[in-house]
PDB file of C-alpha atoms and ligand atoms in Angstrom:
ATOM      1  CA  ASN Q   1      87.834  -1.543 207.741  1.00  0.00           C
ATOM      2  CA  CYS Q   2      87.210  -4.556 209.952  1.00  0.00           C
ATOM      3  CA  VAL Q   3      88.855  -7.791 208.807  1.00  0.00           C
ATOM      4  CA  ILE Q   4      87.801  -9.820 211.853  1.00  0.00           C
ATOM      5  CA  ASP Q   5      84.561  -8.885 213.566  1.00  0.00           C
ATOM      6  CA  ALA Q   6      83.741 -11.591 216.120  1.00  0.00           C
ATOM      7  CA  ARG Q   7      80.928 -10.919 218.559  1.00  0.00           C
ATOM      8  CA  ASN Q   8      79.920 -12.817 221.663  1.00  0.00           C
ATOM      9  CA  ILE Q   9      81.511 -16.066 220.555  1.00  0.00           C
ATOM     10  CA  VAL Q  10      80.740 -19.054 222.766  1.00  0.00           C
ATOM     11  CA  LYS Q  11      82.185 -22.508 222.118  1.00  0.00           C
ATOM     12  CA  ILE Q  12      80.998 -25.492 224.060  1.00  0.00           C
ATOM     13  CA  TYR Q  13      82.452 -28.977 223.601  1.00  0.00           C
ATOM     14  CA  GLU Q  14      80.234 -31.863 224.563  1.00  0.00           C
ATOM     15  CA  ASN Q  15      81.894 -34.990 225.891  1.00  0.00           C
ATOM     16  CA  GLY Q  16      78.983 -37.345 226.474  1.00  0.00           C
ATOM     17  CA  ALA Q  17      76.952 -35.787 229.267  1.00  0.00           C
ATOM     18  CA  GLU Q  18      79.657 -33.259 230.128  1.00  0.00           C
ATOM     19  CA  GLU Q  19      79.804 -29.807 228.658  1.00  0.00           C
ATOM     20  CA  LEU Q  20      82.964 -27.742 228.533  1.00  0.00           C
ATOM     21  CA  LYS Q  21      82.618 -24.036 227.775  1.00  0.00           C
ATOM     22  CA  VAL Q  22      85.969 -23.245 226.178  1.00  0.00           C
ATOM     23  CA  LEU Q  23      85.153 -19.780 224.813  1.00  0.00           C
ATOM     24  CA  ASP Q  24      82.919 -17.617 226.944  1.00  0.00           C
ATOM     25  CA  ASP Q  25      81.509 -14.521 225.235  1.00  0.00           C
ATOM     26  CA  VAL Q  26      84.578 -13.611 223.198  1.00  0.00           C
ATOM     27  CA  SER Q  27      84.393 -10.450 221.114  1.00  0.00           C
ATOM     28  CA  LEU Q  28      87.289  -9.350 218.963  1.00  0.00           C
ATOM     29  CA  GLN Q  29      87.806  -6.770 216.234  1.00  0.00           C
ATOM     30  CA  VAL Q  30      90.875  -6.790 214.023  1.00  0.00           C
ATOM     31  CA  TYR Q  31      91.247  -3.990 211.492  1.00  0.00           C
ATOM     32  CA  GLN Q  32      93.024  -3.877 208.176  1.00  0.00           C
ATOM     33  CA  GLY Q  33      96.750  -3.320 208.759  1.00  0.00           C
ATOM     34  CA  ASP Q  34      96.673  -4.527 212.371  1.00  0.00           C
ATOM     35  CA  PHE Q  35      99.567  -6.544 213.810  1.00  0.00           C
ATOM     36  CA  PHE Q  36      97.801  -8.415 216.550  1.00  0.00           C
ATOM     37  CA  ALA Q  37      98.663 -11.118 219.080  1.00  0.00           C
ATOM     38  CA  ILE Q  38      96.252 -13.241 221.056  1.00  0.00           C
ATOM     39  CA  LEU Q  39      98.264 -14.246 224.107  1.00  0.00           C
ATOM     40  CA  GLY Q  40      97.256 -16.895 226.581  1.00  0.00           C
ATOM     41  CA  PRO Q  41      98.484 -19.903 228.556  1.00  0.00           C
ATOM     42  CA  SER Q  42      98.022 -23.528 227.517  1.00  0.00           C
ATOM     43  CA  GLY Q  43      94.390 -24.616 227.769  1.00  0.00           C
ATOM     44  CA  SER Q  44      93.011 -21.077 227.628  1.00  0.00           C
ATOM     45  CA  GLY Q  45      91.142 -21.696 224.374  1.00  0.00           C
ATOM     46  CA  LYS Q  46      93.652 -20.315 221.847  1.00  0.00           C
ATOM     47  CA  SER Q  47      93.490 -23.215 219.378  1.00  0.00           C
ATOM     48  CA  THR Q  48      89.723 -23.260 219.608  1.00  0.00           C
ATOM     49  CA  LEU Q  49      89.604 -19.536 218.849  1.00  0.00           C
ATOM     50  CA  MET Q  50      92.144 -19.939 216.033  1.00  0.00           C
ATOM     51  CA  ASN Q  51      90.001 -22.674 214.472  1.00  0.00           C
ATOM     52  CA  ILE Q  52      86.944 -20.434 214.605  1.00  0.00           C
ATOM     53  CA  LEU Q  53      88.730 -17.316 213.300  1.00  0.00           C
ATOM     54  CA  GLY Q  54      90.182 -19.487 210.511  1.00  0.00           C
ATOM     55  CA  CYS Q  55      86.737 -20.834 209.588  1.00  0.00           C
ATOM     56  CA  LEU Q  56      87.921 -24.368 210.377  1.00  0.00           C
ATOM     57  CA  ASP Q  57      85.265 -24.726 213.065  1.00  0.00           C
ATOM     58  CA  LEU Q  58      82.064 -22.887 213.980  1.00  0.00           C
ATOM     59  CA  PRO Q  59      81.119 -21.338 217.323  1.00  0.00           C
ATOM     60  CA  SER Q  60      78.222 -22.723 219.329  1.00  0.00           C
ATOM     61  CA  THR Q  61      76.690 -19.237 219.415  1.00  0.00           C
ATOM     62  CA  GLY Q  62      77.756 -15.751 218.451  1.00  0.00           C
ATOM     63  CA  GLU Q  63      78.473 -13.863 215.252  1.00  0.00           C
ATOM     64  CA  TYR Q  64      81.515 -13.820 213.049  1.00  0.00           C
ATOM     65  CA  TYR Q  65      82.127 -11.605 210.034  1.00  0.00           C
ATOM     66  CA  LEU Q  66      85.359 -12.103 208.132  1.00  0.00           C
ATOM     67  CA  ASP Q  67      86.121  -9.297 205.695  1.00  0.00           C
ATOM     68  CA  GLY Q  68      82.390  -8.541 205.729  1.00  0.00           C
ATOM     69  CA  VAL Q  69      81.274 -12.124 205.053  1.00  0.00           C
ATOM     70  CA  ASP Q  70      78.818 -13.671 207.532  1.00  0.00           C
ATOM     71  CA  VAL Q  71      80.727 -16.872 208.341  1.00  0.00           C
ATOM     72  CA  LEU Q  72      77.906 -18.542 210.279  1.00  0.00           C
ATOM     73  CA  ALA Q  73      75.561 -18.158 207.344  1.00  0.00           C
ATOM     74  CA  ALA Q  74      78.028 -19.700 204.872  1.00  0.00           C
ATOM     75  CA  GLU Q  75      77.779 -23.219 203.425  1.00  0.00           C
ATOM     76  CA  GLU Q  76      80.746 -25.603 203.825  1.00  0.00           C
ATOM     77  CA  ASN Q  77      81.922 -25.010 200.236  1.00  0.00           C
ATOM     78  CA  GLN Q  78      81.791 -21.243 200.806  1.00  0.00           C
ATOM     79  CA  LEU Q  79      83.838 -21.704 203.985  1.00  0.00           C
ATOM     80  CA  ALA Q  80      86.447 -23.639 202.012  1.00  0.00           C
ATOM     81  CA  ASP Q  81      86.519 -20.766 199.542  1.00  0.00           C
ATOM     82  CA  ILE Q  82      86.943 -18.198 202.350  1.00  0.00           C
ATOM     83  CA  ARG Q  83      89.792 -20.227 203.863  1.00  0.00           C
ATOM     84  CA  ASN Q  84      91.523 -20.494 200.503  1.00  0.00           C
ATOM     85  CA  LYS Q  85      91.101 -16.917 199.314  1.00  0.00           C
ATOM     86  CA  LYS Q  86      90.915 -14.708 202.383  1.00  0.00           C
ATOM     87  CA  ILE Q  87      93.241 -16.401 204.889  1.00  0.00           C
ATOM     88  CA  GLY Q  88      96.893 -17.389 204.846  1.00  0.00           C
ATOM     89  CA  PHE Q  89      97.554 -19.968 207.579  1.00  0.00           C
ATOM     90  CA  ILE Q  90     100.867 -20.449 209.384  1.00  0.00           C
ATOM     91  CA  PHE Q  91     101.205 -23.263 211.923  1.00  0.00           C
ATOM     92  CA  GLN Q  92     103.599 -24.277 214.666  1.00  0.00           C
ATOM     93  CA  LYS Q  93     104.442 -27.520 212.844  1.00  0.00           C
ATOM     94  CA  PHE Q  94     104.715 -25.797 209.453  1.00  0.00           C
ATOM     95  CA  ASN Q  95     102.273 -28.289 207.840  1.00  0.00           C
ATOM     96  CA  LEU Q  96     104.229 -28.587 204.611  1.00  0.00           C
ATOM     97  CA  LEU Q  97     103.549 -31.562 202.346  1.00  0.00           C
ATOM     98  CA  PRO Q  98     106.641 -33.793 202.698  1.00  0.00           C
ATOM     99  CA  ARG Q  99     106.732 -35.158 199.142  1.00  0.00           C
ATOM    100  CA  LEU Q 100     106.560 -31.733 197.516  1.00  0.00           C
ATOM    101  CA  THR Q 101     109.465 -29.324 197.044  1.00  0.00           C
ATOM    102  CA  ALA Q 102     109.497 -25.894 198.652  1.00  0.00           C
ATOM    103  CA  ALA Q 103     108.243 -24.264 195.442  1.00  0.00           C
ATOM    104  CA  GLN Q 104     105.501 -26.881 194.975  1.00  0.00           C
ATOM    105  CA  ASN Q 105     104.304 -26.323 198.543  1.00  0.00           C
ATOM    106  CA  VAL Q 106     104.223 -22.562 198.039  1.00  0.00           C
ATOM    107  CA  MET Q 107     102.297 -22.888 194.758  1.00  0.00           C
ATOM    108  CA  LEU Q 108      99.451 -24.901 196.297  1.00  0.00           C
ATOM    109  CA  PRO Q 109      97.042 -22.073 197.206  1.00  0.00           C
ATOM    110  CA  LEU Q 110      97.270 -20.753 193.643  1.00  0.00           C
ATOM    111  CA  LEU Q 111      96.741 -24.207 192.113  1.00  0.00           C
ATOM    112  CA  TYR Q 112      93.646 -24.718 194.299  1.00  0.00           C
ATOM    113  CA  ARG Q 113      92.303 -21.536 192.747  1.00  0.00           C
ATOM    114  CA  GLY Q 114      92.926 -22.885 189.278  1.00  0.00           C
ATOM    115  CA  GLU Q 115      95.801 -20.557 188.410  1.00  0.00           C
ATOM    116  CA  ASP Q 116      98.190 -21.433 185.638  1.00  0.00           C
ATOM    117  CA  GLU Q 117     100.972 -23.749 186.854  1.00  0.00           C
ATOM    118  CA  ALA Q 118     103.877 -21.969 185.167  1.00  0.00           C
ATOM    119  CA  LYS Q 119     102.704 -18.631 186.534  1.00  0.00           C
ATOM    120  CA  ALA Q 120     102.247 -20.112 190.032  1.00  0.00           C
ATOM    121  CA  PHE Q 121     105.778 -21.577 189.929  1.00  0.00           C
ATOM    122  CA  GLN Q 122     107.223 -18.216 188.891  1.00  0.00           C
ATOM    123  CA  LEU Q 123     105.440 -16.422 191.730  1.00  0.00           C
ATOM    124  CA  ALA Q 124     106.480 -19.130 194.230  1.00  0.00           C
ATOM    125  CA  LYS Q 125     110.121 -18.657 193.227  1.00  0.00           C
ATOM    126  CA  GLU Q 126     109.799 -14.895 193.713  1.00  0.00           C
ATOM    127  CA  LYS Q 127     108.249 -15.256 197.189  1.00  0.00           C
ATOM    128  CA  LEU Q 128     110.877 -17.806 198.257  1.00  0.00           C
ATOM    129  CA  SER Q 129     113.666 -15.524 197.022  1.00  0.00           C
ATOM    130  CA  LEU Q 130     112.232 -12.591 198.966  1.00  0.00           C
ATOM    131  CA  LEU Q 131     112.386 -14.772 202.089  1.00  0.00           C
ATOM    132  CA  GLY Q 132     116.023 -15.702 201.444  1.00  0.00           C
ATOM    133  CA  LEU Q 133     115.335 -19.180 200.061  1.00  0.00           C
ATOM    134  CA  SER Q 134     116.343 -18.817 196.407  1.00  0.00           C
ATOM    135  CA  GLU Q 135     118.836 -21.676 196.880  1.00  0.00           C
ATOM    136  CA  ARG Q 136     116.202 -23.964 198.415  1.00  0.00           C
ATOM    137  CA  ILE Q 137     113.407 -23.861 195.829  1.00  0.00           C
ATOM    138  CA  ASN Q 138     113.706 -27.536 194.874  1.00  0.00           C
ATOM    139  CA  HIS Q 139     114.415 -28.895 198.367  1.00  0.00           C
ATOM    140  CA  ARG Q 140     111.888 -31.026 200.213  1.00  0.00           C
ATOM    141  CA  PRO Q 141     110.862 -30.055 203.768  1.00  0.00           C
ATOM    142  CA  ASN Q 142     113.064 -32.709 205.429  1.00  0.00           C
ATOM    143  CA  GLU Q 143     116.079 -31.157 203.680  1.00  0.00           C
ATOM    144  CA  LEU Q 144     115.378 -27.789 205.295  1.00  0.00           C
ATOM    145  CA  SER Q 145     115.947 -26.427 208.805  1.00  0.00           C
ATOM    146  CA  GLY Q 146     112.946 -25.544 210.967  1.00  0.00           C
ATOM    147  CA  GLY Q 147     113.467 -21.855 210.310  1.00  0.00           C
ATOM    148  CA  GLN Q 148     113.644 -22.475 206.568  1.00  0.00           C
ATOM    149  CA  GLN Q 149     110.515 -24.640 206.665  1.00  0.00           C
ATOM    150  CA  GLN Q 150     108.634 -21.878 208.453  1.00  0.00           C
ATOM    151  CA  ARG Q 151     109.760 -19.376 205.817  1.00  0.00           C
ATOM    152  CA  VAL Q 152     108.416 -21.733 203.136  1.00  0.00           C
ATOM    153  CA  ALA Q 153     105.142 -21.860 205.072  1.00  0.00           C
ATOM    154  CA  ILE Q 154     105.069 -18.046 205.259  1.00  0.00           C
ATOM    155  CA  ALA Q 155     105.666 -17.842 201.490  1.00  0.00           C
ATOM    156  CA  ARG Q 156     102.761 -20.261 200.990  1.00  0.00           C
ATOM    157  CA  ALA Q 157     100.552 -18.182 203.279  1.00  0.00           C
ATOM    158  CA  ILE Q 158     101.195 -14.898 201.463  1.00  0.00           C
ATOM    159  CA  ILE Q 159     101.305 -16.071 197.844  1.00  0.00           C
ATOM    160  CA  GLY Q 160      97.587 -15.574 197.282  1.00  0.00           C
ATOM    161  CA  SER Q 161      97.565 -12.076 198.857  1.00  0.00           C
ATOM    162  CA  PRO Q 162      94.991 -13.002 201.528  1.00  0.00           C
ATOM    163  CA  GLN Q 163      93.154 -10.374 203.592  1.00  0.00           C
ATOM    164  CA  LEU Q 164      94.401 -12.015 206.801  1.00  0.00           C
ATOM    165  CA  LEU Q 165      97.514 -13.875 207.927  1.00  0.00           C
ATOM    166  CA  LEU Q 166      96.610 -16.174 210.798  1.00  0.00           C
ATOM    167  CA  ALA Q 167      99.554 -17.745 212.634  1.00  0.00           C
ATOM    168  CA  ASP Q 168      99.169 -20.365 215.379  1.00  0.00           C
ATOM    169  CA  GLU Q 169     102.304 -20.484 217.598  1.00  0.00           C
ATOM    170  CA  PRO Q 170     104.465 -19.746 214.531  1.00  0.00           C
ATOM    171  CA  THR Q 171     107.687 -19.707 216.561  1.00  0.00           C
ATOM    172  CA  GLY Q 172     106.787 -22.652 218.811  1.00  0.00           C
ATOM    173  CA  ASN Q 173     109.123 -25.083 217.028  1.00  0.00           C
ATOM    174  CA  LEU Q 174     111.926 -22.616 216.304  1.00  0.00           C
ATOM    175  CA  ASP Q 175     115.160 -21.782 218.092  1.00  0.00           C
ATOM    176  CA  SER Q 176     115.545 -18.190 219.263  1.00  0.00           C
ATOM    177  CA  LYS Q 177     117.482 -17.051 216.158  1.00  0.00           C
ATOM    178  CA  SER Q 178     114.924 -18.497 213.697  1.00  0.00           C
ATOM    179  CA  SER Q 179     112.136 -17.252 215.922  1.00  0.00           C
ATOM    180  CA  GLY Q 180     113.543 -13.707 215.728  1.00  0.00           C
ATOM    181  CA  ASP Q 181     113.923 -14.026 211.956  1.00  0.00           C
ATOM    182  CA  ALA Q 182     110.305 -15.153 211.585  1.00  0.00           C
ATOM    183  CA  MET Q 183     109.080 -12.229 213.713  1.00  0.00           C
ATOM    184  CA  GLU Q 184     111.152  -9.832 211.604  1.00  0.00           C
ATOM    185  CA  ILE Q 185     109.447 -11.246 208.493  1.00  0.00           C
ATOM    186  CA  PHE Q 186     106.027 -10.697 210.091  1.00  0.00           C
ATOM    187  CA  ARG Q 187     106.993  -7.119 210.992  1.00  0.00           C
ATOM    188  CA  GLU Q 188     108.054  -6.443 207.412  1.00  0.00           C
ATOM    189  CA  LEU Q 189     104.876  -8.042 206.010  1.00  0.00           C
ATOM    190  CA  ASN Q 190     102.861  -5.825 208.341  1.00  0.00           C
ATOM    191  CA  ARG Q 191     104.813  -2.741 207.210  1.00  0.00           C
ATOM    192  CA  GLN Q 192     103.793  -3.692 203.667  1.00  0.00           C
ATOM    193  CA  GLY Q 193     100.148  -3.552 204.780  1.00  0.00           C
ATOM    194  CA  ASN Q 194      99.346  -7.159 205.683  1.00  0.00           C
ATOM    195  CA  THR Q 195      96.906  -7.773 208.520  1.00  0.00           C
ATOM    196  CA  ILE Q 196      98.462 -10.318 210.886  1.00  0.00           C
ATOM    197  CA  VAL Q 197      97.057 -12.205 213.861  1.00  0.00           C
ATOM    198  CA  ILE Q 198      99.459 -14.374 215.862  1.00  0.00           C
ATOM    199  CA  ILE Q 199      98.168 -16.776 218.473  1.00  0.00           C
ATOM    200  CA  THR Q 200     100.803 -17.538 221.066  1.00  0.00           C
ATOM    201  CA  HIS Q 201     101.657 -18.299 224.678  1.00  0.00           C
ATOM    202  CA  ASP Q 202     105.053 -16.597 224.209  1.00  0.00           C
ATOM    203  CA  THR Q 203     105.241 -13.127 225.758  1.00  0.00           C
ATOM    204  CA  GLU Q 204     108.424 -12.374 223.762  1.00  0.00           C
ATOM    205  CA  VAL Q 205     106.422 -12.840 220.563  1.00  0.00           C
ATOM    206  CA  ALA Q 206     103.546 -10.750 221.871  1.00  0.00           C
ATOM    207  CA  ASP Q 207     105.974  -7.960 222.844  1.00  0.00           C
ATOM    208  CA  GLN Q 208     106.768  -7.432 219.162  1.00  0.00           C
ATOM    209  CA  VAL Q 209     103.254  -6.787 217.840  1.00  0.00           C
ATOM    210  CA  LYS Q 210     101.174  -3.600 217.916  1.00  0.00           C
ATOM    211  CA  LYS Q 211      98.046  -4.862 219.673  1.00  0.00           C
ATOM    212  CA  ILE Q 212      97.510  -7.626 222.198  1.00  0.00           C
ATOM    213  CA  ALA Q 213      94.409  -9.396 223.416  1.00  0.00           C
ATOM    214  CA  TYR Q 214      94.890 -11.640 226.436  1.00  0.00           C
ATOM    215  CA  ILE Q 215      92.867 -14.832 226.640  1.00  0.00           C
ATOM    216  CA  ARG Q 216      92.393 -16.648 229.907  1.00  0.00           C
ATOM    217  CA  ASP Q 217      89.860 -19.361 230.715  1.00  0.00           C
ATOM    218  CA  GLY Q 218      88.052 -18.633 227.470  1.00  0.00           C
ATOM    219  CA  LYS Q 219      87.617 -14.913 228.108  1.00  0.00           C
ATOM    220  CA  ILE Q 220      89.345 -12.075 226.283  1.00  0.00           C
ATOM    221  CA  HIS Q 221      90.913  -9.089 227.988  1.00  0.00           C
ATOM    222  CA  GLU Q 222      92.059  -6.513 225.472  1.00  0.00           C
ATOM    223  CA  ASN Q 223      94.907  -4.202 226.097  1.00  0.00           C
ATOM    224  CA  TYR Q 224      96.140  -2.000 223.279  1.00  0.00           C
TER     225      TYR Q 224
HETATM  226  P1  ADP C   1      95.001 -23.807 223.959  1.00  0.00           P
HETATM  227  O1  ADP C   1      95.205 -23.807 222.474  1.00  0.00           O
HETATM  228  O2  ADP C   1      95.027 -22.437 224.568  1.00  0.00           O
HETATM  229  O3  ADP C   1      95.905 -24.769 224.647  1.00  0.00           O
HETATM  230  P2  ADP C   1      92.561 -25.251 223.381  1.00  0.00           P
HETATM  231  O4  ADP C   1      91.618 -24.416 222.622  1.00  0.00           O
HETATM  232  O5  ADP C   1      93.344 -26.292 222.626  1.00  0.00           O
HETATM  233  O6  ADP C   1      93.504 -24.301 224.242  1.00  0.00           O
HETATM  234  O7  ADP C   1      91.781 -26.018 224.517  1.00  0.00           O
HETATM  235  C1  ADP C   1      91.005 -25.356 225.499  1.00  0.00           C
HETATM  236  C2  ADP C   1      90.272 -26.399 226.301  1.00  0.00           C
HETATM  237  O8  ADP C   1      89.333 -27.055 225.471  1.00  0.00           O
HETATM  238  C3  ADP C   1      91.166 -27.487 226.847  1.00  0.00           C
HETATM  239  O9  ADP C   1      90.638 -27.832 228.120  1.00  0.00           O
HETATM  240  C4  ADP C   1      90.989 -28.642 225.853  1.00  0.00           C
HETATM  241  O10 ADP C   1      91.219 -29.875 226.455  1.00  0.00           O
HETATM  242  C5  ADP C   1      89.550 -28.462 225.444  1.00  0.00           C
HETATM  243  N1  ADP C   1      89.288 -28.921 224.051  1.00  0.00           N
HETATM  244  C6  ADP C   1      89.900 -28.478 222.936  1.00  0.00           C
HETATM  245  N2  ADP C   1      89.406 -29.067 221.835  1.00  0.00           N
HETATM  246  C7  ADP C   1      88.447 -29.924 222.293  1.00  0.00           C
HETATM  247  C8  ADP C   1      87.559 -30.846 221.638  1.00  0.00           C
HETATM  248  N3  ADP C   1      87.552 -31.000 220.304  1.00  0.00           N
HETATM  249  N4  ADP C   1      86.697 -31.544 222.417  1.00  0.00           N
HETATM  250  C9  ADP C   1      86.696 -31.384 223.750  1.00  0.00           C
HETATM  251  N5  ADP C   1      87.499 -30.539 224.420  1.00  0.00           N
HETATM  252  C10 ADP C   1      88.364 -29.818 223.709  1.00  0.00           C
HETATM  253  P1  ADP C   2      97.626 -27.290 220.281  1.00  0.00           P
HETATM  254  O1  ADP C   2      99.006 -27.824 220.457  1.00  0.00           O
HETATM  255  O2  ADP C   2      97.434 -26.442 219.049  1.00  0.00           O
HETATM  256  O3  ADP C   2      97.038 -26.641 221.529  1.00  0.00           O
HETATM  257  P2  ADP C   2      96.415 -29.780 220.946  1.00  0.00           P
HETATM  258  O4  ADP C   2      97.528 -30.752 220.803  1.00  0.00           O
HETATM  259  O5  ADP C   2      95.995 -29.264 222.266  1.00  0.00           O
HETATM  260  O6  ADP C   2      96.703 -28.550 219.960  1.00  0.00           O
HETATM  261  O7  ADP C   2      95.117 -30.365 220.233  1.00  0.00           O
HETATM  262  C1  ADP C   2      95.188 -30.956 218.960  1.00  0.00           C
HETATM  263  C2  ADP C   2      93.755 -31.203 218.478  1.00  0.00           C
HETATM  264  O8  ADP C   2      93.018 -31.981 219.442  1.00  0.00           O
HETATM  265  C3  ADP C   2      92.974 -29.908 218.292  1.00  0.00           C
HETATM  266  O9  ADP C   2      92.239 -30.002 217.067  1.00  0.00           O
HETATM  267  C4  ADP C   2      92.037 -29.840 219.473  1.00  0.00           C
HETATM  268  O10 ADP C   2      90.795 -29.215 219.119  1.00  0.00           O
HETATM  269  C5  ADP C   2      91.835 -31.298 219.825  1.00  0.00           C
HETATM  270  N1  ADP C   2      91.665 -31.476 221.273  1.00  0.00           N
HETATM  271  C6  ADP C   2      92.376 -30.868 222.260  1.00  0.00           C
HETATM  272  N2  ADP C   2      91.934 -31.243 223.466  1.00  0.00           N
HETATM  273  C7  ADP C   2      90.928 -32.130 223.252  1.00  0.00           C
HETATM  274  C8  ADP C   2      90.056 -32.866 224.097  1.00  0.00           C
HETATM  275  N3  ADP C   2      90.117 -32.762 225.434  1.00  0.00           N
HETATM  276  N4  ADP C   2      89.147 -33.671 223.520  1.00  0.00           N
HETATM  277  C9  ADP C   2      89.068 -33.761 222.197  1.00  0.00           C
HETATM  278  N5  ADP C   2      89.843 -33.082 221.338  1.00  0.00           N
HETATM  279  C10 ADP C   2      90.765 -32.273 221.854  1.00  0.00           C
END
């Protein structure tokens, strides 16, 4: 069961008369239950690929099926729906809303789907407790450590049971202890059956996953 089926993806940025080919014929298959890292140096095209895999941007040419849905054939409102229902995003900078508490941040994906607020709050509390944050439910992001903020972000990413967890440099802003804790959480989520793709330049992170694809100058070299 293929969660990510990307074929011959090319991405070209146009800056006036100049063209920059940032992804050059990238093909990638990620299967249900995979724990996958895309490893590459700065400037190799990782963020561009992340944006495409996350349906935040479209390739110039190629094909992309996410959980069987033809992404390039989808309308913008369908893409928003795919992002909300099928993907849990985790970012380097956590991307929590500063005015909301931990629980309110975690609830957001469920509220976007129109779920009942009391039920969403209950589920958010459960997820936060599972991640060791039962004492931090009503704290705002600036009252939390980086490691705690990333755990809130992970709770937010998993609350809607998405088909795919997509993490962009998830340990990039964490010290080594918090970084190890976050990776342990990803390992456990994968053991529970979650499909996880981590985009990173950190070989220590990539060492802990089950499959690695290397990206360099916009080309993918797979090595299982
Ligand atoms: P990475 O995440 O691996 O650092 P990026 O995907 O951010 O790589 O960038 C790859 C290359 O594409 C870089 O040379 C970057 O400057 C360029 N790039 C990224 N986004 C854009 C954009 N929106 N317009 C033009 N060039 C871009
Ligand atoms: P990251 O830290 O994830 O690699 P960057 O700081 O490189 O992100 O880029 C932040 C944003 O700016 C991204 O959305 C990227 O697409 C865009 N970007 C990066 N390089 C360029 C560029 N040369 N021209 C225009 N946009 C760019």
